[in-house]
XYZ file of C-alpha atoms in Angstrom:
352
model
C 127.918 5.904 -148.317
C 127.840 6.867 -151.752
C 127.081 10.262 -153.514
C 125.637 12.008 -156.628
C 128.212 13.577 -159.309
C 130.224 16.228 -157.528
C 132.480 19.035 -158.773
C 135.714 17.664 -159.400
C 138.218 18.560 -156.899
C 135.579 20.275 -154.300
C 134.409 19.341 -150.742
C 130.653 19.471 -150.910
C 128.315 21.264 -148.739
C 124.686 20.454 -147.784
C 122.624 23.477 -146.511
C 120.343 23.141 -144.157
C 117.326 25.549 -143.625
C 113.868 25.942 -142.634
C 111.889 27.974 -140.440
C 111.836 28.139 -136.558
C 111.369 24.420 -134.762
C 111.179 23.058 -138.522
C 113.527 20.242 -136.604
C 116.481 20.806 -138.835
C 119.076 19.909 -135.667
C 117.267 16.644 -135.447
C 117.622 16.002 -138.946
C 121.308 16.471 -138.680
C 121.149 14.434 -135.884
C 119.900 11.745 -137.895
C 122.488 11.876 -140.540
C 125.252 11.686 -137.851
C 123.469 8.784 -136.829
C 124.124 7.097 -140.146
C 127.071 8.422 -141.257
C 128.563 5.078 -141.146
C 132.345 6.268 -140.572
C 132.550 8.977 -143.273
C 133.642 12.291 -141.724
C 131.206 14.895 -141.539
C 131.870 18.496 -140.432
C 128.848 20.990 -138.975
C 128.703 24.152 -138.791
C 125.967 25.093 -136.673
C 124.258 28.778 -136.794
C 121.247 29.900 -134.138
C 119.183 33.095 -133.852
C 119.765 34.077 -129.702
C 122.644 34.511 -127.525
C 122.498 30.660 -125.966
C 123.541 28.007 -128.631
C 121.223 25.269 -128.281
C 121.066 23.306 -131.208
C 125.257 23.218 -131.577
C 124.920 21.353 -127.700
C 122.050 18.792 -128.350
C 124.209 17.437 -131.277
C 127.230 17.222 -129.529
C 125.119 15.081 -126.554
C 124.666 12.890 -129.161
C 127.641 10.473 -128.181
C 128.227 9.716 -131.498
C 131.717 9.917 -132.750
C 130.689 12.130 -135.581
C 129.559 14.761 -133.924
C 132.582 15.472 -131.809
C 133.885 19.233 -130.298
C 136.320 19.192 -133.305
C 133.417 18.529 -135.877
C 130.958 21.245 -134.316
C 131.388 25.007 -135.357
C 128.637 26.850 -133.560
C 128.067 30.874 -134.518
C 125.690 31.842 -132.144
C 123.929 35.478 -132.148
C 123.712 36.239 -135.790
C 122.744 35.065 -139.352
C 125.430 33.487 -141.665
C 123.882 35.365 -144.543
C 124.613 38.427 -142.519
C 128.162 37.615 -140.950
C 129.953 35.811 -143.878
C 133.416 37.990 -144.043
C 133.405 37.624 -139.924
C 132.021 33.803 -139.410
C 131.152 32.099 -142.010
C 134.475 31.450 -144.155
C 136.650 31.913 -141.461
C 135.452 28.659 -140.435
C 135.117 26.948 -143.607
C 138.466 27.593 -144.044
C 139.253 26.662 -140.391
C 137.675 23.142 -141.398
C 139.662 22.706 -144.853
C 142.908 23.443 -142.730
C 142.210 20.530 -140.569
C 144.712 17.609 -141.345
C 141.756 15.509 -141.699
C 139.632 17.809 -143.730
C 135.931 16.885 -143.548
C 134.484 14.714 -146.734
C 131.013 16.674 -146.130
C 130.201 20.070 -144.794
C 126.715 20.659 -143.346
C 125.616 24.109 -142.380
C 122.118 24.689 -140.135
C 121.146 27.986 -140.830
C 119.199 29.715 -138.148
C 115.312 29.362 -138.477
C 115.017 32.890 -139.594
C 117.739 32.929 -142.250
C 117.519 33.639 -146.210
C 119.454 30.735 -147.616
C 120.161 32.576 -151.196
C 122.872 34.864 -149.456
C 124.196 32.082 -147.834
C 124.790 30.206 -151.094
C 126.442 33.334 -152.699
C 128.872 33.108 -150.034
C 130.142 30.365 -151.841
C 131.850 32.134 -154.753
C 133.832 34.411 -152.568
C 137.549 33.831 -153.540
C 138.441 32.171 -150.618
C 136.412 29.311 -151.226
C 135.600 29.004 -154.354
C 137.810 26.232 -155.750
C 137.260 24.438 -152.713
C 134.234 23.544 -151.875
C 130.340 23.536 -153.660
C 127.074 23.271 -152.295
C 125.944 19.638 -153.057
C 122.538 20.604 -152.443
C 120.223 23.336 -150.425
C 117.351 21.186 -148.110
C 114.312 22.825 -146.519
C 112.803 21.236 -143.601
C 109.511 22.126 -143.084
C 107.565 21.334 -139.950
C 104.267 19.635 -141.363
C 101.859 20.310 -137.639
C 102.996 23.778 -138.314
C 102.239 24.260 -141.947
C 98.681 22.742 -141.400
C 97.923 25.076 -139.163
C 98.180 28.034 -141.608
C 101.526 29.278 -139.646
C 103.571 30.254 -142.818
C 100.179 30.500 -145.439
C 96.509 29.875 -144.900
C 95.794 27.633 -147.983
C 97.336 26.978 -151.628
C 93.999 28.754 -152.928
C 94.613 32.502 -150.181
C 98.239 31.940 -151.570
C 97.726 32.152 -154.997
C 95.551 34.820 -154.629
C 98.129 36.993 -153.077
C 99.801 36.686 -156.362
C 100.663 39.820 -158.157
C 100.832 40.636 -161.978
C 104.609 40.586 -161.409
C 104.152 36.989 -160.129
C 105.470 37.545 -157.056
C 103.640 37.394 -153.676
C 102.390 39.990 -151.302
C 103.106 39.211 -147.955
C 100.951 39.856 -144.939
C 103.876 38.601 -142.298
C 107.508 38.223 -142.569
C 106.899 34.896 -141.242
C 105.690 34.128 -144.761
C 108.189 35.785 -146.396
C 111.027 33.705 -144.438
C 109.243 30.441 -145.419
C 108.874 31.062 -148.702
C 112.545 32.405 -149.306
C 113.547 29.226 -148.002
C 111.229 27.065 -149.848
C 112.612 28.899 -153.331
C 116.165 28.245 -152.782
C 115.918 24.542 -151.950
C 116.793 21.384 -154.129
C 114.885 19.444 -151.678
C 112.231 19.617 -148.984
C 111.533 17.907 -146.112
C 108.277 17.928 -145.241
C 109.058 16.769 -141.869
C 106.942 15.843 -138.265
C 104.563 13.405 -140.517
C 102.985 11.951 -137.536
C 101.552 14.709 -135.829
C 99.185 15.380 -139.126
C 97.015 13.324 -141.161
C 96.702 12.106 -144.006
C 94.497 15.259 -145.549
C 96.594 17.995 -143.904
C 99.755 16.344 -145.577
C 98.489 16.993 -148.878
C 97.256 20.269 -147.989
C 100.484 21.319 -146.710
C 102.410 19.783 -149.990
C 99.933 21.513 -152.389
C 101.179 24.961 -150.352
C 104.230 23.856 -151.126
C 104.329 23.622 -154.498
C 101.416 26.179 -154.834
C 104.215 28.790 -153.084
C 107.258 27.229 -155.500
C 105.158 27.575 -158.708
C 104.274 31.255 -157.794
C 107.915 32.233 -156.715
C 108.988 31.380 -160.407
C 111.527 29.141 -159.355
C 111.300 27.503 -163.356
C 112.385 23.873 -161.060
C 110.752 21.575 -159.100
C 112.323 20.615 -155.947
C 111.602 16.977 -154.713
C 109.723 16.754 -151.459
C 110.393 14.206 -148.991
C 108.249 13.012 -146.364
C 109.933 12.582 -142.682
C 109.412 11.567 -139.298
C 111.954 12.879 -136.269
C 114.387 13.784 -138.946
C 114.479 10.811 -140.746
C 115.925 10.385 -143.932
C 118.337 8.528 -145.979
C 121.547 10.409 -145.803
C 122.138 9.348 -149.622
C 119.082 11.043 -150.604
C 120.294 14.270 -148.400
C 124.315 13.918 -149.098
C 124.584 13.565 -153.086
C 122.444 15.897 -155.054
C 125.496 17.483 -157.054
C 123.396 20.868 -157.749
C 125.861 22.830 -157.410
C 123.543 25.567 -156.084
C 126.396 28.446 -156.329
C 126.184 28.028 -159.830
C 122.757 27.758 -160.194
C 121.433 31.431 -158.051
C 119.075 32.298 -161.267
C 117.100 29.788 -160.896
C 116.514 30.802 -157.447
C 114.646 34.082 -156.685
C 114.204 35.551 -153.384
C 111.940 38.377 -151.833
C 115.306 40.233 -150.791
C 116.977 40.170 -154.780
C 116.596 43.700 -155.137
C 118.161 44.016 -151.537
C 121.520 45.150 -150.854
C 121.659 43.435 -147.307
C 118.450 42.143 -145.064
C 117.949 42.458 -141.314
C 116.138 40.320 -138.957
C 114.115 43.770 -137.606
C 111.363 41.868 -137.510
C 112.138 38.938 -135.061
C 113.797 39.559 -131.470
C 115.093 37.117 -129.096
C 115.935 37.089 -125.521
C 117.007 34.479 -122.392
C 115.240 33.780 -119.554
C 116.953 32.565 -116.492
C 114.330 29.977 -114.216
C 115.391 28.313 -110.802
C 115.675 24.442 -111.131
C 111.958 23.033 -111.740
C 110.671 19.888 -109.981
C 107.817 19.555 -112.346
C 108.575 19.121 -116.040
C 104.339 18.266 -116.664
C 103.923 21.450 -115.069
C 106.947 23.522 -116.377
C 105.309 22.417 -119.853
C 101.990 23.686 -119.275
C 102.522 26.707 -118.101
C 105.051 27.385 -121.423
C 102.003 26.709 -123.504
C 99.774 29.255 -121.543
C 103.043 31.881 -122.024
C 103.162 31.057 -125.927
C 99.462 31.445 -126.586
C 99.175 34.765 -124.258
C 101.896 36.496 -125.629
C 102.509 34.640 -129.366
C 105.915 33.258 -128.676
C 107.323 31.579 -131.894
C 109.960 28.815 -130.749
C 110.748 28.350 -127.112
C 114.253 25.832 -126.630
C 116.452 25.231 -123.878
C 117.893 22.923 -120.743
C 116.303 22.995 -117.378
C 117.564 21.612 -114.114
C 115.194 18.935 -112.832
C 115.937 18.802 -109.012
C 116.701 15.034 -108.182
C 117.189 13.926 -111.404
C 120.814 13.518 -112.808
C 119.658 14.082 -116.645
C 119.383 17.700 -117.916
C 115.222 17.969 -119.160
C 115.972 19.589 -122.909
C 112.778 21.838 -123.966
C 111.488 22.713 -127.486
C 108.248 24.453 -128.310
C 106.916 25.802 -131.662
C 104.174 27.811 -131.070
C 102.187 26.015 -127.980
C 103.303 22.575 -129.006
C 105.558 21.962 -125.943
C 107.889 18.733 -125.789
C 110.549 17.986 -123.285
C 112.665 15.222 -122.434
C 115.790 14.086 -120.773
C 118.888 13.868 -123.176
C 122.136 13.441 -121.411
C 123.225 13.223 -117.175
C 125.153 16.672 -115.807
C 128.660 16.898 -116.371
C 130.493 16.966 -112.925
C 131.579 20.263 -112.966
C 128.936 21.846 -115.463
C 126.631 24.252 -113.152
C 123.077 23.224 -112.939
C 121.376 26.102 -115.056
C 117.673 26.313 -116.141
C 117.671 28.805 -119.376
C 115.425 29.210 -122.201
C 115.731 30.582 -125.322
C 112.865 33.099 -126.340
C 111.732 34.158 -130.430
C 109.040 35.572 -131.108
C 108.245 38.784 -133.476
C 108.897 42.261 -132.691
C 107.262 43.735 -129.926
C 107.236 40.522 -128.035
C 106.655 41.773 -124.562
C 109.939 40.646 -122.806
C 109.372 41.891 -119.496
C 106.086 40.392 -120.124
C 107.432 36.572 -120.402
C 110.165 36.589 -118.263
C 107.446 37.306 -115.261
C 104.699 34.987 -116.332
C 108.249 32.314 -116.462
C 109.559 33.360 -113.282
């Protein structure tokens, strides 16, 4: 596999955002998939107390994605925890007697990548490694749907005289923060739109990068399950740390952020026997009560294979992606996000 220019001398880094069930682990996945022997490291971070995302990569059975090349940080945000997680385990990779050739980092759904990237000129790290490039993987079905912005013309019109946007939902602002730091986006989950929602959701897109004031164009890519050419993904040579200007963010006049808007929560469910059913009645819970992402593993009586779950809004889709370990209890959990207030009690009853 070959690569873009690099800094001389430093492991590169490929960030990895995008909003809630954008389907950034299965892009990752996808890489892995190709990585055709070079060693790739992951650091893995999720929004919720149960890391999901960290396990469906390392059912992969891929060599690449073994326990040594997975760092999960569950129940946080790297842009919030980077003295505590985040270069601790940089540095815990570059100390490996095989260091990793590439780094990538999956930023929860509801992270601000602009922090993230600032982490990389603390001194720890700075000679050592540079963030190749910054990708945002949007989820097309999602974007169509008005989720993040109801239309390139509403968003434009939100515009301010200082250029910037005003925000009716921190959903929007998320997305767009996101969108703003990236190099490249992936608009991603092709097939579930056609071909006049596509360009509806690109013109967003760009409609929400030419308001931002970015003064760049990132390139958009179009994707299906994740899939794109890792030398497209693994080779940019931005050098993002270097570039943070160029880069604005809703939170630039912050001193920190919080994720006070969004709350998440488990729910523990006896083993199911029907996964047609299980799905259904998630969909009802989502569109009663405006759950955001729904993931998790459920034990399917009978059946050897754990039954994974992923939902974005009410689009529900489970399947079976690796047997029960012998002595790995038979749990069914799901992971809950929705916005604040979310009703918890609420779910976990019309669940149980």
């Amino acid at each position: 596999m070959t690569t873009g220019p690099l800094t001389a001398g430093k492991t590169p880094a490929t960030v990895i955002t995008g909003f809630l069930g954008a389907g950034k682990t299965t892009l990752i996945r996808s890489l892995l998939e190709q990585a055709g022997g070079r060693r790739l490291a992951l650091i893995i971070n999720e929004f919720g107390d149960v890391g999901i995302d960290g396990e469906i990569l390392r059912a992969c059975g891929d060599p690449t994605c073994s326990e040594d090349d997975v760092i999960e940080l569950a129940n946080g945000c790297l842009c919030c925890t980077v003295a505590d997680d985040f270069v601790p385990a940089i540095e815990k990779l570059l100390a490996r007697p095989q260091p990793p050739e590439h780094i990538i980092i999956e930023t929860s759904g509801l992270a601000l990548p602009k922090p993230l990237v600032q982490a990389f000129h603390w001194p720890a790290i700075k000679t050592r490694v540079t963030v190749d490039g910054v990708v945002a993987v949007v989820d097309a079905a999602a974007a169509a749907e008005g989720r993040f912005a109801p239309d390139p013309e509403a968003l434009a019109a939100q515009a301010t005289e200082a250029g910037q946007l005003d925000h009716e939902t921190p959903v929007e602002e998320v997305f767009e923060d996101q969108l703003l730091c990236a190099d490249l986006i992936v608009v991603n989950k092709t097939d579930l739109v056609d071909a006049a929602d596509l360009a509806k959701v690109e013109d967003l897109i760009r409609a929400a990068m030419a308001e931002g004031g970015t003064g760049r164009e990132a390139k958009i890519l179009r994707a299906s399950n994740g899939k794109v050419d890792p030398v497209v993904l693994l080779g940019v040579g931005a050098g993002a740390e270097d570039d943070l200007a160029n880069r604005p963010s809703h939170h630039d006049e912050e001193e920190g952020h919080d994720h006070d808007d969004f709350t998440s929560f488990v729910v523990e469910l006896g083993p199911q026997p029907d996964p047609a059913a299980l799905a259904k009645t998630l969909e009802r819970v989502a569109a009663a009560h405006g759950v955001l992402r729904l993931k998790g593993f459920i034990d399917v009586p009978g059946k050897p294979m754990r039954l994974l779950v992923q939902g974005v809004g009410t689009r529900i889709q489970t399947h079976f992606d690796r047997f029960w370990k012998p002595d790995e209890p038979r749990r069914s959990r799901l992971v809950v996000i929705g916005e604040t207030g979310l009703d918890r009690d609420a779910v976990t009853a019309a669940l149980g």
